[in-house]
XYZ file of C-alpha atoms in Angstrom:
680
model
C -20.424 16.441 27.670
C -22.123 13.538 29.511
C -20.405 10.458 30.803
C -21.219 8.198 27.827
C -19.741 10.666 25.367
C -16.641 11.041 27.527
C -16.270 7.260 27.589
C -16.670 7.150 23.825
C -14.051 9.855 23.377
C -11.660 7.979 25.642
C -12.081 4.738 23.675
C -11.697 6.612 20.404
C -8.465 8.220 21.545
C -7.222 4.829 22.680
C -8.040 3.384 19.271
C -6.334 6.301 17.576
C -3.193 5.722 19.635
C -3.302 2.038 18.639
C -3.619 2.962 14.954
C -0.713 5.400 15.231
C 1.433 2.755 16.883
C 0.684 0.235 14.149
C 1.354 2.880 11.486
C 4.683 3.737 13.090
C 5.636 0.071 13.179
C 4.690 -0.427 9.535
C 6.542 2.678 8.378
C 9.673 1.807 10.290
C 9.601 -1.804 9.098
C 8.885 -0.857 5.494
C 11.347 1.995 5.012
C 14.181 1.485 7.442
C 14.712 -2.258 7.067
C 16.372 -3.629 3.985
C 14.522 -6.903 3.657
C 16.259 -7.674 0.335
C 13.589 -10.089 -0.923
C 14.958 -11.826 -3.973
C 18.445 -10.316 -3.599
C 21.611 -11.852 -2.254
C 22.383 -11.139 1.363
C 25.793 -9.739 2.287
C 28.366 -12.336 3.212
C 28.108 -13.114 6.942
C 31.149 -11.816 8.741
C 31.461 -14.677 11.226
C 31.706 -17.762 8.968
C 33.953 -20.471 10.375
C 34.959 -23.754 8.782
C 36.013 -27.199 9.964
C 36.730 -30.476 8.186
C 37.453 -34.149 8.803
C 40.642 -33.906 6.701
C 43.260 -31.283 7.511
C 40.950 -29.264 9.808
C 43.783 -26.858 10.673
C 43.558 -25.197 7.238
C 39.756 -25.441 6.743
C 39.510 -21.677 7.378
C 41.309 -21.050 4.060
C 38.159 -22.104 2.171
C 36.279 -19.066 3.511
C 39.045 -16.459 3.917
C 38.123 -14.498 0.775
C 41.508 -15.171 -0.858
C 41.415 -17.217 -4.067
C 45.143 -17.933 -3.808
C 44.775 -19.963 -0.607
C 43.010 -23.265 -0.338
C 41.834 -26.096 1.827
C 42.491 -29.601 0.508
C 42.146 -33.181 1.684
C 45.878 -33.957 1.424
C 45.181 -37.293 -0.231
C 43.286 -38.833 -3.164
C 39.476 -38.640 -3.064
C 37.940 -41.813 -1.621
C 34.502 -40.494 -0.588
C 33.306 -39.229 2.766
C 35.498 -36.128 2.955
C 33.522 -33.155 4.273
C 33.840 -29.444 4.875
C 31.553 -27.881 7.519
C 30.604 -24.188 7.442
C 29.152 -22.353 10.442
C 27.263 -19.204 9.381
C 26.997 -17.872 12.928
C 23.195 -17.528 12.756
C 20.391 -19.123 10.718
C 19.988 -17.992 7.117
C 17.895 -18.986 4.138
C 20.259 -20.959 1.895
C 19.677 -20.896 -1.850
C 22.882 -22.583 -3.061
C 26.671 -22.349 -3.091
C 29.624 -22.163 -5.449
C 32.925 -24.061 -5.094
C 35.898 -22.361 -6.754
C 38.875 -24.608 -7.513
C 40.135 -22.638 -10.533
C 43.801 -22.423 -9.404
C 43.743 -26.238 -8.933
C 41.776 -27.221 -12.046
C 41.702 -30.981 -11.516
C 40.835 -30.939 -7.805
C 37.077 -30.651 -8.293
C 34.838 -33.081 -6.340
C 33.817 -36.290 -8.090
C 30.425 -36.225 -6.333
C 28.755 -33.809 -3.963
C 26.236 -33.874 -1.127
C 25.041 -30.732 0.682
C 23.426 -31.042 4.103
C 21.853 -28.350 6.300
C 21.393 -28.214 10.074
C 20.272 -25.813 12.766
C 21.997 -27.477 15.700
C 24.990 -29.359 14.185
C 23.412 -32.617 15.350
C 20.643 -33.427 12.894
C 21.509 -32.812 9.246
C 19.079 -33.050 6.350
C 20.145 -33.576 2.751
C 19.331 -30.548 0.611
C 21.218 -31.535 -2.550
C 23.036 -34.594 -3.918
C 24.834 -35.227 -7.195
C 26.813 -38.453 -7.463
C 28.916 -37.310 -10.435
C 29.986 -33.782 -11.324
C 31.386 -32.190 -14.434
C 35.126 -31.407 -14.447
C 34.711 -27.652 -14.120
C 36.954 -25.395 -11.992
C 33.976 -23.327 -10.776
C 30.892 -25.306 -9.848
C 27.590 -23.782 -8.735
C 25.056 -25.938 -6.915
C 21.541 -24.455 -6.616
C 19.304 -26.146 -4.057
C 15.991 -27.482 -5.421
C 14.151 -25.494 -2.735
C 15.355 -22.822 -0.295
C 16.549 -24.278 2.986
C 16.986 -22.687 6.384
C 19.805 -23.423 8.762
C 23.033 -22.345 10.382
C 25.414 -25.164 9.418
C 26.266 -26.366 5.906
C 28.126 -29.664 5.474
C 29.592 -30.235 2.016
C 30.539 -33.893 1.508
C 32.572 -35.320 -1.387
C 30.943 -38.644 -2.333
C 32.967 -39.851 -5.342
C 36.322 -41.546 -5.907
C 39.362 -40.489 -7.926
C 42.505 -42.366 -8.920
C 44.791 -39.307 -9.026
C 43.340 -36.122 -7.593
C 42.773 -34.525 -4.240
C 39.744 -32.451 -3.412
C 40.592 -28.761 -3.026
C 38.450 -25.729 -2.282
C 40.008 -22.316 -2.848
C 36.874 -20.395 -1.975
C 33.240 -21.103 -1.095
C 30.650 -18.519 -2.201
C 27.247 -18.788 -0.556
C 23.884 -17.655 -1.949
C 22.004 -16.618 1.196
C 18.951 -14.640 2.211
C 18.489 -13.097 5.669
C 15.723 -14.441 7.856
C 15.246 -11.073 9.585
C 15.436 -7.511 8.286
C 18.907 -5.991 8.126
C 19.351 -2.582 9.725
C 22.029 -0.300 8.360
C 23.584 2.598 10.257
C 21.581 5.056 8.172
C 18.401 3.110 8.947
C 18.937 3.517 12.683
C 18.904 7.289 12.365
C 15.868 7.039 10.084
C 14.179 4.909 12.738
C 14.691 7.624 15.339
C 13.378 10.380 13.077
C 10.347 8.335 12.071
C 9.493 7.479 15.664
C 9.754 11.148 16.672
C 7.536 12.084 13.735
C 4.974 9.400 14.611
C 4.966 10.542 18.250
C 4.215 14.102 17.161
C 1.479 12.809 14.846
C 0.024 10.797 17.718
C -0.190 13.885 19.940
C -1.847 15.842 17.118
C -4.306 13.008 16.469
C -5.080 12.825 20.186
C -6.072 16.480 20.214
C -7.968 16.171 16.932
C -10.018 13.171 18.055
C -11.180 15.065 21.153
C -12.668 17.719 18.914
C -14.047 15.361 16.264
C -15.593 12.979 18.783
C -17.292 15.825 20.596
C -18.795 17.151 17.377
C -19.314 13.698 15.823
C -17.546 14.723 12.622
C -16.037 11.244 12.356
C -18.783 8.632 12.072
C -18.637 4.894 11.365
C -20.337 5.365 7.993
C -17.715 7.864 6.843
C -14.947 5.580 8.068
C -16.491 2.632 6.185
C -16.758 4.584 2.920
C -13.125 5.661 3.267
C -11.971 2.102 3.994
C -13.919 0.799 0.994
C -12.159 3.189 -1.354
C -8.754 2.510 0.184
C -9.265 -1.233 -0.218
C -10.450 -0.890 -3.809
C -7.385 1.231 -4.535
C -5.172 -1.484 -3.023
C -6.881 -4.131 -5.144
C -6.320 -2.136 -8.341
C -2.693 -1.333 -7.434
C -1.884 -4.894 -6.292
C -0.878 -6.220 -9.768
C 2.001 -3.724 -9.708
C 3.196 -4.810 -6.250
C 5.310 -7.872 -5.355
C 3.104 -10.909 -4.805
C 4.569 -11.644 -1.368
C 3.433 -8.189 -0.197
C -0.062 -8.111 -1.711
C -1.207 -11.742 -1.879
C -4.310 -11.012 0.203
C -5.917 -8.604 -2.272
C -4.219 -8.896 -5.668
C -6.623 -11.450 -7.155
C -8.523 -8.973 -9.283
C -5.189 -8.498 -11.050
C -5.715 -11.913 -12.680
C -8.424 -10.322 -14.804
C -8.086 -8.068 -17.817
C -7.810 -4.284 -17.365
C -11.343 -3.666 -18.625
C -12.773 -5.887 -15.846
C -10.864 -3.836 -13.283
C -12.092 -0.614 -14.836
C -15.691 -1.888 -14.689
C -15.288 -2.781 -10.985
C -13.900 0.675 -10.239
C -16.652 2.387 -12.255
C -19.352 0.311 -10.521
C -18.239 1.318 -7.050
C -17.811 4.918 -8.190
C -21.370 4.961 -9.578
C -22.791 3.439 -6.400
C -21.074 6.159 -4.389
C -23.531 8.629 -5.928
C -26.438 8.828 -3.453
C -29.183 9.002 -6.076
C -27.961 5.994 -8.063
C -27.267 4.134 -4.837
C -30.854 4.697 -3.733
C -32.220 3.569 -7.120
C -30.205 0.345 -7.074
C -31.283 -0.304 -3.511
C -34.947 0.081 -4.389
C -34.674 -2.206 -7.414
C -32.871 -4.840 -5.370
C -35.381 -4.594 -2.505
C -38.262 -5.057 -4.935
C -36.538 -8.098 -6.461
C -36.007 -9.622 -2.991
C -39.647 -9.018 -2.073
C -40.844 -10.633 -5.293
C -38.554 -13.613 -4.854
C -39.648 -14.080 -1.251
C -43.297 -13.933 -2.324
C -42.785 -16.507 -5.074
C -40.735 -19.007 -3.118
C -42.341 -18.424 0.305
C -41.840 -21.610 2.278
C -38.950 -23.224 0.434
C -37.049 -20.088 -0.580
C -33.977 -20.673 1.615
C -33.728 -24.333 0.615
C -33.942 -23.394 -3.069
C -31.318 -20.675 -2.639
C -28.913 -23.008 -0.822
C -29.368 -25.651 -3.510
C -28.490 -23.110 -6.196
C -25.410 -22.057 -4.217
C -24.368 -25.719 -3.961
C -24.453 -26.184 -7.740
C -22.623 -22.884 -8.260
C -19.911 -23.947 -5.825
C -19.548 -27.301 -7.588
C -19.336 -25.562 -10.969
C -16.689 -23.139 -9.656
C -14.818 -25.807 -7.674
C -11.209 -24.898 -6.976
C -8.550 -26.245 -9.311
C -5.758 -24.936 -7.087
C -4.202 -27.075 -4.366
C -2.869 -25.334 -1.250
C -1.055 -26.650 1.790
C -1.160 -30.403 2.281
C -4.027 -31.006 -0.148
C -1.814 -33.217 -2.297
C -0.768 -35.260 0.733
C -4.424 -35.647 1.759
C -5.305 -37.097 -1.644
C -2.364 -39.521 -1.452
C -3.348 -40.702 2.035
C -6.962 -41.248 1.004
C -5.815 -43.242 -1.995
C -3.552 -45.280 0.276
C -6.538 -46.176 2.470
C -6.212 -43.849 5.463
C -9.548 -43.484 7.242
C -8.756 -41.197 10.164
C -5.949 -39.176 11.718
C -5.410 -37.220 14.911
C -5.438 -33.645 13.601
C -8.806 -33.800 11.872
C -10.327 -37.138 12.983
C -13.941 -36.844 11.847
C -13.107 -34.707 8.813
C -10.758 -37.391 7.511
C -13.246 -40.123 8.429
C -16.153 -38.472 6.577
C -13.922 -37.710 3.587
C -12.670 -41.301 3.478
C -16.263 -42.575 3.561
C -17.178 -40.169 0.755
C -14.191 -41.334 -1.295
C -15.116 -44.987 -0.814
C -18.756 -44.313 -1.728
C -18.115 -42.166 -4.819
C -15.261 -44.356 -6.044
C -17.457 -47.445 -5.841
C -20.450 -45.854 -7.577
C -18.926 -43.356 -10.006
C -15.219 -44.187 -10.132
C -14.295 -40.783 -8.647
C -10.808 -40.113 -7.386
C -9.913 -38.594 -3.990
C -9.847 -35.071 -5.403
C -13.491 -35.190 -6.486
C -14.503 -36.740 -3.152
C -12.820 -33.948 -1.158
C -14.445 -31.351 -3.418
C -17.869 -32.932 -2.841
C -17.392 -32.822 0.961
C -16.431 -29.150 0.622
C -19.570 -28.299 -1.362
C -21.831 -30.293 0.980
C -20.347 -28.451 3.953
C -21.233 -25.319 2.023
C -24.940 -26.234 2.202
C -24.693 -26.255 6.005
C -22.924 -22.913 5.882
C -25.418 -21.244 3.503
C -28.393 -22.389 5.597
C -26.716 -21.280 8.829
C -25.925 -17.904 7.254
C -29.594 -17.492 6.335
C -30.644 -18.396 9.890
C -28.138 -15.903 11.324
C -29.444 -13.182 9.018
C -32.958 -13.782 10.345
C -31.639 -13.726 13.914
C -29.531 -10.570 13.686
C -31.508 -8.463 11.231
C -34.336 -6.227 12.372
C -35.898 -5.743 8.923
C -36.031 -7.628 5.636
C -33.482 -5.245 4.139
C -31.081 -5.712 7.059
C -31.454 -9.485 6.883
C -30.716 -9.469 3.142
C -27.596 -7.339 3.639
C -26.327 -9.563 6.468
C -26.853 -12.712 4.399
C -25.045 -11.207 1.403
C -22.133 -10.104 3.588
C -21.852 -13.606 5.064
C -21.691 -15.293 1.641
C -19.471 -12.721 -0.099
C -16.206 -12.946 1.798
C -13.006 -14.686 0.816
C -13.304 -17.384 3.486
C -16.239 -19.014 1.660
C -13.679 -20.331 -0.842
C -13.349 -23.356 1.465
C -16.895 -24.303 0.361
C -16.059 -24.115 -3.348
C -14.479 -27.535 -3.782
C -11.403 -26.623 -1.747
C -8.924 -29.537 -1.665
C -8.144 -29.394 2.043
C -9.481 -30.326 5.482
C -11.211 -27.140 6.654
C -14.639 -26.979 5.022
C -16.408 -29.030 7.714
C -14.524 -27.047 10.362
C -15.852 -23.792 8.899
C -19.433 -25.041 8.684
C -19.289 -26.415 12.239
C -17.831 -23.190 13.638
C -20.604 -21.167 12.002
C -23.241 -23.538 13.376
C -21.788 -23.177 16.893
C -21.878 -19.379 16.626
C -25.506 -19.523 15.507
C -26.574 -21.864 18.323
C -24.664 -19.743 20.839
C -26.476 -16.601 19.720
C -29.780 -18.469 19.755
C -29.117 -19.517 23.338
C -28.424 -15.903 24.322
C -31.703 -14.901 22.662
C -33.491 -17.608 24.715
C -34.306 -19.467 21.508
C -32.636 -22.793 22.325
C -30.818 -24.619 25.087
C -27.127 -24.585 25.935
C -26.877 -28.310 25.200
C -27.055 -27.808 21.438
C -24.245 -25.281 21.402
C -22.098 -27.641 23.510
C -22.736 -30.553 21.152
C -22.046 -28.421 18.069
C -18.672 -27.295 19.435
C -17.760 -30.818 20.556
C -18.476 -32.289 17.123
C -16.650 -29.418 15.409
C -13.600 -29.947 17.647
C -13.585 -33.620 16.697
C -13.908 -32.678 13.039
C -10.754 -30.563 13.331
C -8.789 -29.792 16.487
C -8.451 -26.107 15.539
C -11.962 -25.651 16.973
C -10.682 -26.311 20.513
C -9.642 -22.649 20.526
C -13.344 -21.878 21.024
C -13.732 -24.107 24.104
C -13.088 -21.228 26.575
C -16.189 -19.485 25.194
C -18.481 -22.235 26.523
C -18.391 -21.142 30.201
C -18.703 -17.510 29.085
C -21.712 -18.457 26.965
C -23.324 -20.360 29.833
C -22.875 -17.534 32.341
C -23.928 -14.823 29.867
C -27.143 -16.650 29.066
C -28.092 -17.294 32.660
C -27.302 -13.924 34.243
C -29.309 -10.784 33.647
C -27.173 -7.736 32.929
C -28.195 -4.172 33.704
C -26.369 -0.886 33.263
C -26.756 2.447 34.973
C -24.627 5.407 36.008
C -22.848 3.344 38.662
C -21.798 0.646 36.185
C -22.885 -2.914 35.344
C -24.786 -5.243 37.655
C -25.495 -8.978 37.375
C -28.479 -10.899 38.655
C -29.644 -14.498 38.445
C -32.763 -16.185 39.782
C -32.858 -19.602 41.422
C -34.799 -21.028 38.496
C -32.197 -19.839 36.028
C -29.384 -21.094 38.254
C -30.917 -24.581 38.431
C -31.470 -24.546 34.666
C -27.869 -23.401 34.107
C -26.483 -26.232 36.229
C -28.692 -28.816 34.532
C -27.928 -27.668 31.005
C -24.211 -27.364 31.769
C -24.139 -30.893 33.162
C -25.964 -32.373 30.176
C -23.821 -30.332 27.787
C -20.562 -31.476 29.386
C -21.778 -35.064 29.319
C -22.507 -34.713 25.608
C -19.073 -33.191 25.015
C -17.376 -36.082 26.846
C -19.385 -38.640 24.881
C -18.476 -37.036 21.547
C -14.787 -36.757 22.425
C -14.690 -40.264 23.872
C -16.419 -41.789 20.861
C -14.064 -40.040 18.474
C -11.048 -41.188 20.490
C -12.242 -44.806 20.406
C -12.891 -44.525 16.675
C -9.379 -43.185 16.140
C -7.839 -45.977 18.225
C -9.760 -48.537 16.198
C -8.350 -47.261 12.899
C -4.864 -46.124 13.984
C -2.058 -48.402 15.115
C 0.356 -45.708 16.295
C -1.847 -44.017 18.922
C 0.508 -44.943 21.756
C 3.217 -42.756 20.202
C 0.908 -39.740 20.139
C 2.384 -36.545 21.633
C 1.551 -32.861 21.552
C 4.607 -32.242 19.344
C 2.990 -34.350 16.606
C 0.443 -31.568 16.068
C 3.260 -29.128 15.340
C 3.838 -30.454 11.850
C 7.201 -31.239 10.329
C 9.302 -29.671 13.094
C 7.124 -30.581 16.091
C 6.780 -26.891 17.039
C 3.286 -25.465 17.450
C 4.033 -21.761 17.882
C 5.596 -18.945 15.909
C 9.107 -18.360 17.373
C 9.502 -15.223 19.462
C 12.843 -13.914 18.232
C 14.823 -16.394 16.119
C 13.668 -19.210 13.799
C 15.296 -22.509 14.692
C 13.927 -24.914 12.067
C 13.379 -24.781 8.335
C 9.600 -24.761 8.907
C 9.698 -21.382 10.663
C 9.593 -18.604 8.086
C 9.238 -15.580 10.414
C 9.328 -14.503 14.053
C 6.501 -13.228 16.233
C 7.398 -9.533 16.131
C 8.745 -9.343 12.593
C 7.357 -7.256 9.759
C 6.859 -10.443 7.723
C 4.549 -11.861 10.399
C 2.439 -8.709 10.694
C 2.277 -8.413 6.909
C 1.124 -12.029 6.651
C -1.607 -11.493 9.269
C -2.933 -8.380 7.533
C -2.937 -10.113 4.140
C -4.759 -13.086 5.636
C -7.472 -10.880 7.142
C -7.869 -8.890 3.934
C -8.140 -12.129 1.984
C -10.699 -13.951 4.132
C -12.814 -11.146 5.590
C -12.063 -7.525 4.608
C -15.613 -6.242 5.121
C -15.930 -7.805 8.576
C -12.610 -6.215 9.558
C -13.769 -2.803 8.330
C -17.074 -3.056 10.218
C -15.406 -3.991 13.505
C -12.812 -1.221 13.218
C -15.400 1.398 12.268
C -17.937 0.635 14.984
C -15.634 -0.263 17.876
C -13.310 2.701 17.386
C -15.473 5.410 15.891
C -18.980 4.992 17.321
C -20.250 7.820 19.526
C -20.227 7.012 23.210
C -23.987 7.231 23.568
C -24.598 4.231 21.290
C -22.031 1.973 22.925
C -23.709 -0.906 24.695
C -21.688 -4.005 25.498
C -24.328 -6.741 25.537
C -24.036 -10.510 25.827
C -23.907 -11.085 22.065
C -20.935 -8.731 21.694
C -19.102 -10.453 24.561
C -19.675 -13.865 22.989
C -18.773 -12.907 19.415
C -15.867 -10.753 20.588
C -14.363 -13.584 22.646
C -14.715 -16.018 19.708
C -13.063 -13.487 17.413
C -10.182 -12.841 19.798
C -9.533 -16.547 20.330
C -9.450 -17.320 16.614
C -7.230 -14.259 16.008
C -4.895 -15.566 18.723
C -4.849 -18.916 16.905
C -3.981 -17.117 13.671
C -1.226 -15.089 15.339
C 0.421 -17.761 17.489
C 0.155 -21.007 15.537
C 3.038 -21.723 13.173
C 1.925 -22.583 9.608
C 4.532 -25.206 8.700
C 3.781 -25.476 5.026
C 4.382 -21.777 4.397
C 8.057 -22.425 3.626
C 7.395 -24.717 0.686
C 5.448 -22.478 -1.668
C 5.574 -18.949 -2.994
C 4.419 -16.524 -1.679
C 4.743 -18.079 1.730
C 1.795 -18.134 4.083
C -0.746 -18.010 1.218
C -0.075 -21.737 1.031
C -1.890 -22.099 4.373
C -4.581 -19.419 4.014
C -7.372 -21.935 4.650
C -5.807 -23.062 7.931
C -6.837 -19.699 9.399
C -9.954 -19.049 7.322
C -12.281 -19.917 10.233
C -11.243 -16.671 11.959
C -13.395 -14.835 9.415
C -16.713 -16.194 10.696
C -16.867 -14.689 14.217
C -15.216 -11.529 12.886
C -17.837 -10.895 10.197
C -20.665 -11.799 12.590
C -19.369 -9.314 15.144
C -19.124 -6.633 12.461
C -22.608 -7.240 11.073
C -24.085 -7.344 14.582
C -22.536 -3.959 15.390
C -23.776 -2.569 12.078
C -27.320 -3.882 12.638
C -27.651 -2.860 16.299
C -25.482 0.254 16.692
C -26.112 2.078 13.438
C -29.442 3.982 13.544
C -31.897 3.189 10.793
C -31.183 5.957 8.283
C -30.332 6.536 4.635
C -26.628 6.491 5.588
C -26.910 2.930 6.890
C -28.583 1.764 3.681
C -26.147 3.767 1.551
C -23.025 2.191 3.020
C -24.571 -1.306 3.011
C -24.692 -1.264 -0.811
C -21.015 -0.311 -1.036
C -20.015 -3.023 1.437
C -21.947 -5.763 -0.356
C -20.641 -4.783 -3.811
C -17.022 -4.469 -2.651
C -17.196 -7.811 -0.820
C -18.704 -9.467 -3.903
C -15.964 -8.053 -6.170
C -13.205 -9.272 -3.860
C -14.693 -12.723 -3.177
C -15.615 -13.419 -6.806
C -12.111 -12.480 -7.997
C -10.610 -14.877 -5.423
C -13.034 -17.729 -6.187
C -12.765 -17.391 -9.975
C -8.956 -17.240 -9.774
C -8.887 -20.541 -7.893
C -11.305 -22.029 -10.413
C -8.915 -20.901 -13.202
C -11.678 -18.802 -14.768
C -10.376 -15.357 -15.695
C -11.705 -12.768 -18.107
């Protein structure tokens, strides 16, 4: 076996070990941890109580004995409080006060406050007058997170004290609860997964040597697994399957048709027939439209996106509409996005009487035109034949992330279009088709549109160096060369590009200062949302905006659902070709380095950044899916590039391309139609 094949086998075994580790983690998290979603958590063992009246007997309110009580010792005048310390943060759903042995000692009014640190309390519930009932249950309007609960009596009574015989709390754990039995199950599962990893290690050596596992076979398997997940999703809890359950919004016969369609296209003969018919249709269309074909296609996609505009509001879409109506023209998180949207609202409201919702939807659809045209340009750049270019274009427009261009009521459509344009200009620069300046300007403008694009800034020096140096590979490894002419051109283009970046950032900053009065109070914590925290907590949530920790099952589950929602086909392509390609076809060129670095940076953004709004809506992080949707664009471009350049031109390549396009179209159309409230 030559060196390339040995390298391929080594990478494949490494990938297999990674897959086994992830599988072990998922199995352990899924089966040995009692997450208890929707069920009451066991009563915390370390609850302590204090009070501003008779604090020495406050513990009697939480001692589990209905025959003991805490009381104020005097008539209710308002301001009496009982403070409970849960020992660690919990999700608090409500509480029950039991005063049944002292029937008349119920509170006249009630206020419930929650805190993480015992210093800053927030009001979760308030009722100025209560019914004279011995057992009173108070359900919070929305789940709250915290460690301390302060119950304050706010009313007045002429005769009665306030007594609490027992407090019952309705809590949910913030982290999985391990039982003694689960610990033993953990050990057994880890031993089993270790044995499976050793067996897979030995198996991959054999299969890699004989090339029994190929990317095409892996892709077909992943397609069927994903379709099975989509069909089974309606029977799974929404918080587990929110990334792929959208086809469940349609009637059973639609799901059966989708399954039958993919099953029919799995037959090689029918697959080939469909491919020939489609290729003939594309050829005819290209011949008829010729010069203006792409413009006509993008115009049609614009009207389709406007017709199927989203009627669902996620995240802070409602707040955005309120701020536009109140006259806001710019903000610090998405300066140019808010500015363009405000201009669009002013223009359309003056001419047509449109509200802010229609203006945001129009900006989304117009950004879609930029995206569709960029996708067509990328297909021409990456594809080596008309059929390859058609497949790449269809894959780019049939993923879940394109929902942001279908009238999405949020602030990420211009960010997505700008990110795609930067990727295109970067690839063009690497192909010697354009200068570095244009890529620099595209990224600068995109970063000023929305600050999430600054995650791509580290790719600029990599792009500059990759385009200027000449890479070569032989048996001794990689070598890098650069001529004096290219070095001078690199320095000149880098200088002009950086000057353009500074001008764009400076102009945007001056524009923001002109329209904002509070710029002097600007701090990095302001970008962290409601709690001022930018990152997912490592081990323990400390604010009500943090719904999971970095290494929790909930976080990993949310990331996988997000990727399956925005870009399942791109994920499958990258996994198949990076892990299962034979060693002899592996060539790490400049395009892969550029797209891979962009993908990794956006995946880091998705993994590390804390989505504040996830705590306010069911099922959690779905409420902020569009915040991370831009990660789909470099991921799908990397996958399609690997498919176009690494897969040899054969019937297998064409066969799997049909399955990928159809599966992506089924998933994306179900997601888009569900948001447009059009189900069948």
